[in-house]
mmCIF file of N, CA, C and O in Angstrom:
data_model
loop_
_atom_site.group_PDB
_atom_site.id
_atom_site.type_symbol
_atom_site.label_atom_id
_atom_site.label_comp_id
_atom_site.label_asym_id
_atom_site.label_seq_id
_atom_site.Cartn_x
_atom_site.Cartn_y
_atom_site.Cartn_z
ATOM 1 N N UNK A 1 19.647 -41.574 -5.048
ATOM 2 C CA UNK A 1 18.923 -40.329 -5.298
ATOM 3 C C UNK A 1 17.943 -40.477 -5.878
ATOM 4 O O UNK A 1 16.957 -40.090 -5.444
ATOM 5 N N UNK A 2 18.026 -41.176 -6.725
ATOM 6 C CA UNK A 2 16.719 -41.330 -7.820
ATOM 7 C C UNK A 2 15.648 -42.625 -6.889
ATOM 8 O O UNK A 2 14.834 -42.456 -7.084
ATOM 9 N N UNK A 3 16.342 -42.983 -5.979
ATOM 10 C CA UNK A 3 15.673 -43.677 -5.291
ATOM 11 C C UNK A 3 14.981 -43.365 -4.634
ATOM 12 O O UNK A 3 13.417 -43.713 -4.324
ATOM 13 N N UNK A 4 15.069 -42.346 -4.045
ATOM 14 C CA UNK A 4 14.316 -41.493 -2.886
ATOM 15 C C UNK A 4 13.443 -40.699 -4.035
ATOM 16 O O UNK A 4 12.154 -40.934 -3.268
ATOM 17 N N UNK A 5 13.248 -40.530 -4.760
ATOM 18 C CA UNK A 5 12.854 -39.577 -6.132
ATOM 19 C C UNK A 5 11.476 -40.704 -6.039
ATOM 20 O O UNK A 5 9.975 -40.087 -6.120
ATOM 21 N N UNK A 6 12.190 -41.386 -6.760
ATOM 22 C CA UNK A 6 10.795 -42.487 -6.664
ATOM 23 C C UNK A 6 9.851 -43.095 -6.158
ATOM 24 O O UNK A 6 9.230 -43.376 -5.715
ATOM 25 N N UNK A 7 10.535 -43.212 -4.387
ATOM 26 C CA UNK A 7 9.886 -43.802 -3.457
ATOM 27 C C UNK A 7 8.962 -42.691 -2.959
ATOM 28 O O UNK A 7 7.846 -43.097 -2.794
ATOM 29 N N UNK A 8 9.501 -41.321 -2.954
ATOM 30 C CA UNK A 8 8.178 -39.943 -2.851
ATOM 31 C C UNK A 8 7.265 -40.256 -3.517
ATOM 32 O O UNK A 8 5.868 -39.744 -3.425
ATOM 33 N N UNK A 9 7.557 -40.367 -4.911
ATOM 34 C CA UNK A 9 6.326 -40.456 -5.823
ATOM 35 C C UNK A 9 5.685 -41.451 -5.699
ATOM 36 O O UNK A 9 3.991 -41.363 -5.824
ATOM 37 N N UNK A 10 5.967 -42.978 -5.384
ATOM 38 C CA UNK A 10 5.357 -43.799 -5.118
ATOM 39 C C UNK A 10 3.694 -43.549 -3.814
ATOM 40 O O UNK A 10 2.872 -43.695 -3.696
ATOM 41 N N UNK A 11 5.139 -43.068 -2.488
ATOM 42 C CA UNK A 11 4.159 -42.223 -1.584
ATOM 43 C C UNK A 11 3.022 -41.415 -1.456
ATOM 44 O O UNK A 11 1.962 -41.752 -1.320
ATOM 45 N N UNK A 12 3.267 -40.461 -2.221
ATOM 46 C CA UNK A 12 2.253 -39.182 -2.916
ATOM 47 C C UNK A 12 1.070 -40.049 -3.600
ATOM 48 O O UNK A 12 0.166 -39.804 -3.721
ATOM 49 N N UNK A 13 1.599 -40.908 -4.926
ATOM 50 C CA UNK A 13 0.216 -41.608 -5.210
ATOM 51 C C UNK A 13 -0.333 -42.445 -4.334
ATOM 52 O O UNK A 13 -1.690 -42.670 -4.552
ATOM 53 N N UNK A 14 0.029 -42.999 -3.578
ATOM 54 C CA UNK A 14 -0.454 -44.072 -2.007
ATOM 55 C C UNK A 14 -1.194 -42.703 -1.614
ATOM 56 O O UNK A 14 -2.734 -43.364 -1.200
ATOM 57 N N UNK A 15 -0.759 -41.880 -0.776
ATOM 58 C CA UNK A 15 -1.809 -41.095 -0.179
ATOM 59 C C UNK A 15 -2.879 -40.692 -0.899
ATOM 60 O O UNK A 15 -3.574 -40.663 -0.888
ATOM 61 N N UNK A 16 -3.037 -40.018 -2.210
ATOM 62 C CA UNK A 16 -3.829 -39.272 -3.308
ATOM 63 C C UNK A 16 -4.925 -40.496 -3.388
ATOM 64 O O UNK A 16 -5.882 -39.943 -3.150
ATOM 65 N N UNK A 17 -4.442 -41.833 -3.775
ATOM 66 C CA UNK A 17 -5.239 -43.022 -3.967
ATOM 67 C C UNK A 17 -5.943 -43.158 -2.511
ATOM 68 O O UNK A 17 -7.470 -43.624 -2.845
ATOM 69 N N UNK A 18 -5.907 -42.867 -1.487
ATOM 70 C CA UNK A 18 -6.540 -42.713 -0.278
ATOM 71 C C UNK A 18 -7.398 -41.499 0.272
ATOM 72 O O UNK A 18 -8.337 -41.881 0.560
ATOM 73 N N UNK A 19 -7.089 -40.576 -0.307
ATOM 74 C CA UNK A 19 -7.639 -39.440 0.513
ATOM 75 C C UNK A 19 -8.557 -38.808 -0.824
ATOM 76 O O UNK A 19 -9.680 -38.180 -0.323
ATOM 77 N N UNK A 20 -8.404 -39.301 -2.125
ATOM 78 C CA UNK A 20 -9.135 -38.640 -3.194
ATOM 79 C C UNK A 20 -10.868 -39.371 -3.155
ATOM 80 O O UNK A 20 -11.688 -38.501 -3.121
ATOM 81 N N UNK A 21 -11.262 -40.410 -2.862
ATOM 82 C CA UNK A 21 -12.362 -40.893 -2.490
ATOM 83 C C UNK A 21 -12.942 -39.652 -1.474
ATOM 84 O O UNK A 21 -14.064 -39.942 -1.191
ATOM 85 N N UNK A 22 -12.619 -39.851 -0.678
ATOM 86 C CA UNK A 22 -12.411 -38.718 0.969
ATOM 87 C C UNK A 22 -13.144 -37.447 0.351
ATOM 88 O O UNK A 22 -14.496 -36.645 0.581
ATOM 89 N N UNK A 23 -12.419 -37.068 -0.597
ATOM 90 C CA UNK A 23 -12.627 -35.681 -1.033
ATOM 91 C C UNK A 23 -13.886 -35.563 -1.932
ATOM 92 O O UNK A 23 -14.607 -35.074 -2.108
ATOM 93 N N UNK A 24 -14.146 -36.618 -3.211
ATOM 94 C CA UNK A 24 -15.299 -36.882 -3.443
ATOM 95 C C UNK A 24 -16.568 -36.947 -2.907
ATOM 96 O O UNK A 24 -17.343 -36.130 -2.968
ATOM 97 N N UNK A 25 -16.222 -37.613 -1.552
ATOM 98 C CA UNK A 25 -17.798 -37.470 -0.954
ATOM 99 C C UNK A 25 -17.651 -36.171 -0.258
ATOM 100 O O UNK A 25 -19.244 -35.638 -0.428
ATOM 101 N N UNK A 26 -16.641 -35.350 0.235
ATOM 102 C CA UNK A 26 -16.792 -34.025 1.015
ATOM 103 C C UNK A 26 -17.077 -33.352 0.147
ATOM 104 O O UNK A 26 -18.052 -32.319 0.315
ATOM 105 N N UNK A 27 -16.452 -33.481 -1.290
ATOM 106 C CA UNK A 27 -17.570 -32.236 -2.016
ATOM 107 C C UNK A 27 -18.794 -32.455 -2.530
ATOM 108 O O UNK A 27 -19.481 -31.274 -2.604
ATOM 109 N N UNK A 28 -18.816 -33.946 -2.196
ATOM 110 C CA UNK A 28 -20.894 -33.849 -3.097
ATOM 111 C C UNK A 28 -21.553 -33.213 -2.059
ATOM 112 O O UNK A 28 -22.488 -32.444 -2.300
ATOM 113 N N UNK A 29 -21.042 -33.542 -0.821
ATOM 114 C CA UNK A 29 -21.923 -33.147 0.201
ATOM 115 C C UNK A 29 -22.032 -31.487 0.345
ATOM 116 O O UNK A 29 -22.878 -30.446 1.081
ATOM 117 N N UNK A 30 -20.352 -31.110 0.730
ATOM 118 C CA UNK A 30 -20.770 -29.228 0.542
ATOM 119 C C UNK A 30 -21.381 -28.797 -0.739
ATOM 120 O O UNK A 30 -21.601 -27.733 -0.279
ATOM 121 N N UNK A 31 -21.205 -29.268 -1.837
ATOM 122 C CA UNK A 31 -22.019 -29.231 -2.975
ATOM 123 C C UNK A 31 -23.695 -28.391 -2.391
ATOM 124 O O UNK A 31 -24.357 -27.966 -2.501
ATOM 125 N N UNK A 32 -24.027 -29.828 -1.763
ATOM 126 C CA UNK A 32 -25.393 -29.994 -1.406
ATOM 127 C C UNK A 32 -25.848 -29.027 -0.166
ATOM 128 O O UNK A 32 -27.085 -28.054 0.098
ATOM 129 N N UNK A 33 -25.034 -29.105 1.074
ATOM 130 C CA UNK A 33 -25.262 -28.479 2.284
ATOM 131 C C UNK A 33 -24.590 -26.957 2.266
ATOM 132 O O UNK A 33 -26.091 -26.405 2.871
ATOM 133 N N UNK A 34 -23.851 -26.206 1.667
ATOM 134 C CA UNK A 34 -23.586 -24.847 1.482
ATOM 135 C C UNK A 34 -24.112 -24.167 0.661
ATOM 136 O O UNK A 34 -23.706 -22.702 0.059
ATOM 137 N N UNK A 35 -25.095 -24.893 -0.208
ATOM 138 C CA UNK A 35 -25.933 -23.866 -1.441
ATOM 139 C C UNK A 35 -26.506 -23.052 -0.803
ATOM 140 O O UNK A 35 -27.765 -23.399 -0.111
ATOM 141 N N UNK A 36 -27.305 -21.989 -1.412
ATOM 142 C CA UNK A 36 -28.289 -21.225 -0.820
ATOM 143 C C UNK A 36 -29.490 -22.212 -1.197
ATOM 144 O O UNK A 36 -29.996 -22.968 -2.236
ATOM 145 N N UNK A 37 -30.546 -21.636 -0.294
ATOM 146 C CA UNK A 37 -31.463 -22.010 -0.785
ATOM 147 C C UNK A 37 -32.452 -21.927 -2.180
ATOM 148 O O UNK A 37 -32.138 -20.851 -2.934
ATOM 149 N N UNK A 38 -32.945 -22.673 -2.687
ATOM 150 C CA UNK A 38 -33.599 -22.713 -4.086
ATOM 151 C C UNK A 38 -35.115 -22.410 -3.608
ATOM 152 O O UNK A 38 -35.556 -22.516 -2.701
ATOM 153 N N UNK A 39 -35.528 -21.601 -4.534
ATOM 154 C CA UNK A 39 -36.928 -21.095 -4.929
ATOM 155 C C UNK A 39 -37.933 -22.167 -3.877
ATOM 156 O O UNK A 39 -38.947 -21.698 -3.627
ATOM 157 N N UNK A 40 -37.797 -23.291 -4.617
ATOM 158 C CA UNK A 40 -38.669 -24.963 -4.234
ATOM 159 C C UNK A 40 -38.739 -25.027 -2.650
ATOM 160 O O UNK A 40 -39.691 -25.492 -2.527
ATOM 161 N N UNK A 41 -37.576 -24.328 -2.245
ATOM 162 C CA UNK A 41 -37.200 -24.701 -0.526
ATOM 163 C C UNK A 41 -38.315 -23.659 0.198
ATOM 164 O O UNK A 41 -38.442 -24.062 1.679
ATOM 165 N N UNK A 42 -38.689 -22.469 -0.175
ATOM 166 C CA UNK A 42 -39.267 -21.722 0.395
ATOM 167 C C UNK A 42 -40.570 -22.024 0.939
ATOM 168 O O UNK A 42 -40.768 -21.590 2.371
ATOM 169 N N UNK A 43 -41.500 -22.751 0.095
ATOM 170 C CA UNK A 43 -42.447 -23.372 0.546
ATOM 171 C C UNK A 43 -42.203 -24.540 2.127
ATOM 172 O O UNK A 43 -43.148 -24.546 2.726
ATOM 173 N N UNK A 44 -41.410 -25.472 1.979
ATOM 174 C CA UNK A 44 -41.249 -26.355 2.718
ATOM 175 C C UNK A 44 -40.500 -25.357 4.309
ATOM 176 O O UNK A 44 -41.185 -25.683 5.380
ATOM 177 N N UNK A 45 -39.669 -24.493 3.797
ATOM 178 C CA UNK A 45 -39.424 -23.250 5.077
ATOM 179 C C UNK A 45 -40.906 -22.826 5.542
ATOM 180 O O UNK A 45 -40.987 -22.867 6.986
ATOM 181 N N UNK A 46 -41.540 -22.117 4.861
ATOM 182 C CA UNK A 46 -42.680 -21.797 5.414
ATOM 183 C C UNK A 46 -43.511 -22.761 6.656
ATOM 184 O O UNK A 46 -43.948 -22.110 6.981
ATOM 185 N N UNK A 47 -43.952 -24.103 5.775
ATOM 186 C CA UNK A 47 -44.378 -25.197 6.408
ATOM 187 C C UNK A 47 -43.813 -25.479 7.866
ATOM 188 O O UNK A 47 -44.769 -25.684 8.937
ATOM 189 N N UNK A 48 -42.669 -25.314 7.293
ATOM 190 C CA UNK A 48 -41.494 -25.553 8.890
ATOM 191 C C UNK A 48 -42.013 -24.367 10.237
ATOM 192 O O UNK A 48 -42.351 -24.679 10.972
ATOM 193 N N UNK A 49 -42.036 -23.061 9.538
ATOM 194 C CA UNK A 49 -42.031 -21.731 10.590
ATOM 195 C C UNK A 49 -43.966 -22.108 11.276
ATOM 196 O O UNK A 49 -44.294 -21.854 12.307
ATOM 197 N N UNK A 50 -44.812 -22.506 10.129
ATOM 198 C CA UNK A 50 -46.007 -22.428 10.566
ATOM 199 C C UNK A 50 -46.218 -23.975 11.674
ATOM 200 O O UNK A 50 -46.926 -23.797 12.809
ATOM 201 N N UNK A 51 -45.629 -24.904 11.456
ATOM 202 C CA UNK A 51 -45.277 -25.839 12.273
ATOM 203 C C UNK A 51 -44.997 -25.743 13.507
ATOM 204 O O UNK A 51 -45.591 -26.038 14.911
ATOM 205 N N UNK A 52 -43.973 -25.184 13.969
ATOM 206 C CA UNK A 52 -43.411 -24.843 14.656
ATOM 207 C C UNK A 52 -44.359 -23.196 15.739
ATOM 208 O O UNK A 52 -44.406 -23.664 16.650
ATOM 209 N N UNK A 53 -44.578 -22.618 14.915
ATOM 210 C CA UNK A 53 -45.770 -21.296 15.946
ATOM 211 C C UNK A 53 -46.986 -22.113 15.907
ATOM 212 O O UNK A 53 -47.067 -21.436 17.349
ATOM 213 N N UNK A 54 -47.661 -23.136 15.539
ATOM 214 C CA UNK A 54 -49.032 -23.829 16.096
ATOM 215 C C UNK A 54 -48.166 -24.834 17.193
ATOM 216 O O UNK A 54 -49.144 -24.779 18.434
ATOM 217 N N UNK A 55 -46.855 -25.328 16.864
ATOM 218 C CA UNK A 55 -46.786 -25.866 18.561
ATOM 219 C C UNK A 55 -46.381 -25.505 19.404
ATOM 220 O O UNK A 55 -46.868 -26.011 20.589
ATOM 221 N N UNK A 56 -45.888 -24.549 19.253
ATOM 222 C CA UNK A 56 -46.279 -22.989 20.697
ATOM 223 C C UNK A 56 -47.647 -22.478 21.339
ATOM 224 O O UNK A 56 -47.350 -22.470 22.278
ATOM 225 N N UNK A 57 -48.054 -22.823 20.002
ATOM 226 C CA UNK A 57 -49.917 -21.818 20.636
ATOM 227 C C UNK A 57 -50.200 -22.912 21.704
ATOM 228 O O UNK A 57 -50.932 -22.636 22.316
ATOM 229 N N UNK A 58 -50.141 -24.167 20.721
ATOM 230 C CA UNK A 58 -50.728 -25.363 21.682
ATOM 231 C C UNK A 58 -50.390 -25.814 22.710
ATOM 232 O O UNK A 58 -50.907 -26.567 23.100
ATOM 233 N N UNK A 59 -49.229 -26.245 22.726
ATOM 234 C CA UNK A 59 -48.225 -26.002 24.093
ATOM 235 C C UNK A 59 -47.873 -27.671 23.606
ATOM 236 O O UNK A 59 -47.016 -28.287 24.321
ATOM 237 N N UNK A 60 -47.656 -28.145 22.045
ATOM 238 C CA UNK A 60 -47.238 -29.693 21.819
ATOM 239 C C UNK A 60 -45.928 -29.738 21.963
ATOM 240 O O UNK A 60 -45.717 -30.848 21.574
ATOM 241 N N UNK A 61 -45.154 -28.929 21.940
ATOM 242 C CA UNK A 61 -43.680 -28.558 22.308
ATOM 243 C C UNK A 61 -43.235 -29.248 23.325
ATOM 244 O O UNK A 61 -41.976 -30.323 23.326
ATOM 245 N N UNK A 62 -44.224 -29.732 24.031
ATOM 246 C CA UNK A 62 -43.559 -30.392 25.065
ATOM 247 C C UNK A 62 -43.944 -31.925 25.375
ATOM 248 O O UNK A 62 -42.993 -32.806 26.250
ATOM 249 N N UNK A 63 -44.671 -32.168 24.406
ATOM 250 C CA UNK A 63 -44.354 -33.679 23.885
ATOM 251 C C UNK A 63 -43.670 -34.352 23.203
ATOM 252 O O UNK A 63 -43.286 -35.459 22.849
ATOM 253 N N UNK A 64 -42.322 -33.623 23.070
ATOM 254 C CA UNK A 64 -41.136 -33.665 21.984
ATOM 255 C C UNK A 64 -40.592 -35.166 22.734
ATOM 256 O O UNK A 64 -40.309 -34.954 24.318
ATOM 257 N N UNK A 65 -39.708 -35.711 21.907
ATOM 258 C CA UNK A 65 -38.943 -36.683 22.335
ATOM 259 C C UNK A 65 -37.786 -36.131 22.881
ATOM 260 O O UNK A 65 -37.199 -34.652 22.391
ATOM 261 N N UNK A 66 -36.739 -36.611 23.646
ATOM 262 C CA UNK A 66 -35.438 -36.324 24.118
ATOM 263 C C UNK A 66 -34.624 -36.090 22.518
ATOM 264 O O UNK A 66 -33.837 -35.415 22.876
ATOM 265 N N UNK A 67 -34.530 -37.204 22.191
ATOM 266 C CA UNK A 67 -34.076 -36.856 20.534
ATOM 267 C C UNK A 67 -34.524 -35.913 20.028
ATOM 268 O O UNK A 67 -33.711 -34.963 19.422
ATOM 269 N N UNK A 68 -35.993 -35.536 19.688
ATOM 270 C CA UNK A 68 -36.119 -34.534 18.976
ATOM 271 C C UNK A 68 -35.521 -33.095 19.603
ATOM 272 O O UNK A 68 -34.991 -32.201 18.814
ATOM 273 N N UNK A 69 -35.556 -32.974 21.208
ATOM 274 C CA UNK A 69 -35.233 -32.260 21.514
ATOM 275 C C UNK A 69 -33.867 -31.796 21.506
ATOM 276 O O UNK A 69 -33.379 -30.696 21.500
ATOM 277 N N UNK A 70 -32.902 -32.591 21.409
ATOM 278 C CA UNK A 70 -31.463 -32.311 21.269
ATOM 279 C C UNK A 70 -31.260 -32.221 19.869
ATOM 280 O O UNK A 70 -30.398 -31.429 19.852
ATOM 281 N N UNK A 71 -32.000 -32.681 19.006
ATOM 282 C CA UNK A 71 -31.551 -32.426 17.980
ATOM 283 C C UNK A 71 -31.743 -31.016 17.553
ATOM 284 O O UNK A 71 -31.374 -29.874 16.757
ATOM 285 N N UNK A 72 -33.356 -30.667 17.779
ATOM 286 C CA UNK A 72 -33.485 -28.862 17.823
ATOM 287 C C UNK A 72 -32.648 -28.167 18.253
ATOM 288 O O UNK A 72 -32.155 -27.178 17.960
ATOM 289 N N UNK A 73 -31.976 -28.375 19.704
ATOM 290 C CA UNK A 73 -30.917 -27.756 20.452
ATOM 291 C C UNK A 73 -29.584 -27.323 19.166
ATOM 292 O O UNK A 73 -29.324 -26.478 19.313
ATOM 293 N N UNK A 74 -29.288 -28.843 18.794
ATOM 294 C CA UNK A 74 -27.883 -28.913 18.287
ATOM 295 C C UNK A 74 -28.023 -28.026 16.876
ATOM 296 O O UNK A 74 -27.200 -27.166 16.381
ATOM 297 N N UNK A 75 -29.359 -27.957 16.349
ATOM 298 C CA UNK A 75 -29.303 -27.178 15.116
ATOM 299 C C UNK A 75 -29.572 -25.221 15.370
ATOM 300 O O UNK A 75 -28.865 -24.810 14.331
ATOM 301 N N UNK A 76 -30.186 -25.452 16.353
ATOM 302 C CA UNK A 76 -29.692 -24.166 17.017
ATOM 303 C C UNK A 76 -28.703 -23.303 17.421
ATOM 304 O O UNK A 76 -28.288 -22.252 17.190
ATOM 305 N N UNK A 77 -27.788 -24.472 18.346
ATOM 306 C CA UNK A 77 -26.459 -24.335 18.450
ATOM 307 C C UNK A 77 -25.599 -23.310 17.293
ATOM 308 O O UNK A 77 -24.981 -22.956 16.695
ATOM 309 N N UNK A 78 -25.573 -24.231 16.249
ATOM 310 C CA UNK A 78 -25.303 -24.199 15.118
ATOM 311 C C UNK A 78 -25.899 -23.105 14.190
ATOM 312 O O UNK A 78 -24.461 -22.673 13.830
ATOM 313 N N UNK A 79 -26.981 -22.576 14.365
ATOM 314 C CA UNK A 79 -27.326 -21.076 13.399
ATOM 315 C C UNK A 79 -26.589 -20.271 14.161
ATOM 316 O O UNK A 79 -25.632 -19.158 13.692
ATOM 317 N N UNK A 80 -26.787 -20.243 15.993
ATOM 318 C CA UNK A 80 -25.754 -19.305 16.575
ATOM 319 C C UNK A 80 -24.162 -19.059 15.834
ATOM 320 O O UNK A 80 -23.532 -18.262 16.230
ATOM 321 N N UNK A 81 -23.574 -20.600 16.403
ATOM 322 C CA UNK A 81 -22.029 -20.638 16.000
ATOM 323 C C UNK A 81 -22.016 -20.046 14.462
ATOM 324 O O UNK A 81 -21.179 -19.081 14.215
ATOM 325 N N UNK A 82 -22.903 -19.816 13.443
ATOM 326 C CA UNK A 82 -22.496 -19.539 12.025
ATOM 327 C C UNK A 82 -22.616 -18.106 12.007
ATOM 328 O O UNK A 82 -21.697 -17.068 11.354
ATOM 329 N N UNK A 83 -23.525 -17.754 13.137
ATOM 330 C CA UNK A 83 -23.842 -16.274 12.808
ATOM 331 C C UNK A 83 -22.809 -15.500 13.769
ATOM 332 O O UNK A 83 -22.094 -14.592 13.205
ATOM 333 N N UNK A 84 -22.405 -16.303 14.278
ATOM 334 C CA UNK A 84 -20.900 -15.584 14.841
ATOM 335 C C UNK A 84 -19.486 -15.794 14.474
ATOM 336 O O UNK A 84 -19.248 -14.809 14.279
ATOM 337 N N UNK A 85 -19.401 -16.774 13.884
ATOM 338 C CA UNK A 85 -18.382 -16.991 12.812
ATOM 339 C C UNK A 85 -18.976 -16.229 11.366
ATOM 340 O O UNK A 85 -17.742 -15.284 10.914
ATOM 341 N N UNK A 86 -19.970 -15.485 11.075
ATOM 342 C CA UNK A 86 -20.058 -14.395 10.153
ATOM 343 C C UNK A 86 -19.620 -12.969 10.664
ATOM 344 O O UNK A 86 -18.934 -12.167 10.296
ATOM 345 N N UNK A 87 -20.360 -12.731 11.899
ATOM 346 C CA UNK A 87 -19.861 -11.933 12.416
ATOM 347 C C UNK A 87 -18.180 -11.427 12.919
ATOM 348 O O UNK A 87 -17.557 -10.020 12.713
ATOM 349 N N UNK A 88 -17.475 -12.523 13.093
ATOM 350 C CA UNK A 88 -15.888 -12.796 13.231
ATOM 351 C C UNK A 88 -15.584 -11.865 11.643
ATOM 352 O O UNK A 88 -14.681 -10.886 11.765
ATOM 353 N N UNK A 89 -16.392 -12.636 10.689
ATOM 354 C CA UNK A 89 -15.710 -12.700 9.585
ATOM 355 C C UNK A 89 -16.058 -11.061 8.971
ATOM 356 O O UNK A 89 -14.779 -10.619 8.331
ATOM 357 N N UNK A 90 -17.018 -10.125 9.297
ATOM 358 C CA UNK A 90 -17.386 -9.412 9.330
ATOM 359 C C UNK A 90 -16.699 -8.097 9.774
ATOM 360 O O UNK A 90 -15.934 -6.781 9.118
ATOM 361 N N UNK A 91 -16.527 -8.308 10.858
ATOM 362 C CA UNK A 91 -15.573 -6.977 12.087
ATOM 363 C C UNK A 91 -13.915 -7.222 11.406
ATOM 364 O O UNK A 91 -13.388 -6.423 11.951
ATOM 365 N N UNK A 92 -13.716 -8.595 11.227
ATOM 366 C CA UNK A 92 -12.712 -8.909 11.069
ATOM 367 C C UNK A 92 -11.386 -8.901 12.152
ATOM 368 O O UNK A 92 -10.812 -9.057 12.316
ATOM 369 N N UNK A 93 -12.407 -8.879 13.694
ATOM 370 C CA UNK A 93 -11.802 -9.281 14.487
ATOM 371 C C UNK A 93 -12.277 -10.423 15.365
ATOM 372 O O UNK A 93 -13.585 -10.376 15.188
ATOM 373 N N UNK A 94 -11.745 -10.596 16.415
ATOM 374 C CA UNK A 94 -12.558 -11.660 17.164
ATOM 375 C C UNK A 94 -13.701 -11.284 18.370
ATOM 376 O O UNK A 94 -14.699 -11.796 19.019
ATOM 377 N N UNK A 95 -12.945 -10.170 19.162
ATOM 378 C CA UNK A 95 -13.733 -9.512 19.932
ATOM 379 C C UNK A 95 -13.643 -7.914 19.621
ATOM 380 O O UNK A 95 -12.812 -7.168 19.473
ATOM 381 N N UNK A 96 -14.889 -7.233 19.707
ATOM 382 C CA UNK A 96 -14.775 -5.762 19.470
ATOM 383 C C UNK A 96 -14.749 -5.356 17.752
ATOM 384 O O UNK A 96 -14.463 -6.461 17.246
ATOM 385 N N UNK A 97 -15.305 -4.395 17.800
ATOM 386 C CA UNK A 97 -15.066 -3.387 16.412
ATOM 387 C C UNK A 97 -14.029 -2.892 16.485
ATOM 388 O O UNK A 97 -13.667 -1.841 18.213
ATOM 389 N N UNK A 98 -12.860 -2.707 15.667
ATOM 390 C CA UNK A 98 -11.893 -1.443 15.900
ATOM 391 C C UNK A 98 -12.413 0.023 14.995
ATOM 392 O O UNK A 98 -12.916 0.028 13.792
ATOM 393 N N UNK A 99 -12.567 0.715 16.154
ATOM 394 C CA UNK A 99 -13.529 2.266 15.292
ATOM 395 C C UNK A 99 -12.174 2.985 14.986
ATOM 396 O O UNK A 99 -11.099 2.908 15.361
ATOM 397 N N UNK A 100 -12.255 3.411 13.819
ATOM 398 C CA UNK A 100 -11.632 4.391 13.183
ATOM 399 C C UNK A 100 -11.739 5.627 13.884
ATOM 400 O O UNK A 100 -12.766 6.328 14.287
ATOM 401 N N UNK A 101 -10.206 6.413 14.095
ATOM 402 C CA UNK A 101 -9.763 7.182 14.775
ATOM 403 C C UNK A 101 -9.711 8.189 13.823
ATOM 404 O O UNK A 101 -8.884 8.483 13.018
ATOM 405 N N UNK A 102 -10.152 9.779 13.451
ATOM 406 C CA UNK A 102 -10.182 10.309 12.349
ATOM 407 C C UNK A 102 -9.118 11.075 12.502
ATOM 408 O O UNK A 102 -8.590 11.668 11.554
ATOM 409 N N UNK A 103 -8.429 11.354 14.097
ATOM 410 C CA UNK A 103 -7.431 11.922 13.965
ATOM 411 C C UNK A 103 -6.091 11.600 13.575
ATOM 412 O O UNK A 103 -4.829 12.047 13.380
ATOM 413 N N UNK A 104 -6.378 9.770 13.421
ATOM 414 C CA UNK A 104 -5.186 9.500 13.086
ATOM 415 C C UNK A 104 -4.788 9.332 11.595
ATOM 416 O O UNK A 104 -3.640 9.069 11.059
ATOM 417 N N UNK A 105 -5.300 9.995 10.721
ATOM 418 C CA UNK A 105 -5.433 9.641 9.444
ATOM 419 C C UNK A 105 -4.038 11.030 9.022
ATOM 420 O O UNK A 105 -4.060 11.808 9.317
#
């Protein structure tokens, strides 16, 4: 029985040594990507929005490469998906809202 315990602890240590570097990398990127924007980021966001509006006014968005158009599409889809996830979290249901019926109280 002691042999099984020592084999289990060796397996857990081996597994942890393989997983730990991946967790460190994940937490590093999670801290950066999931953080709210800093006040210094607002200027860059404003410039990006102005550049986008200018490209729509002048029609230069038609000259995008396929790669740039694909990246813009993926970013837009990501924003829409996160909005949908936020809606589901807010309403606490996947479909529709549960309205409270006052007669049930």
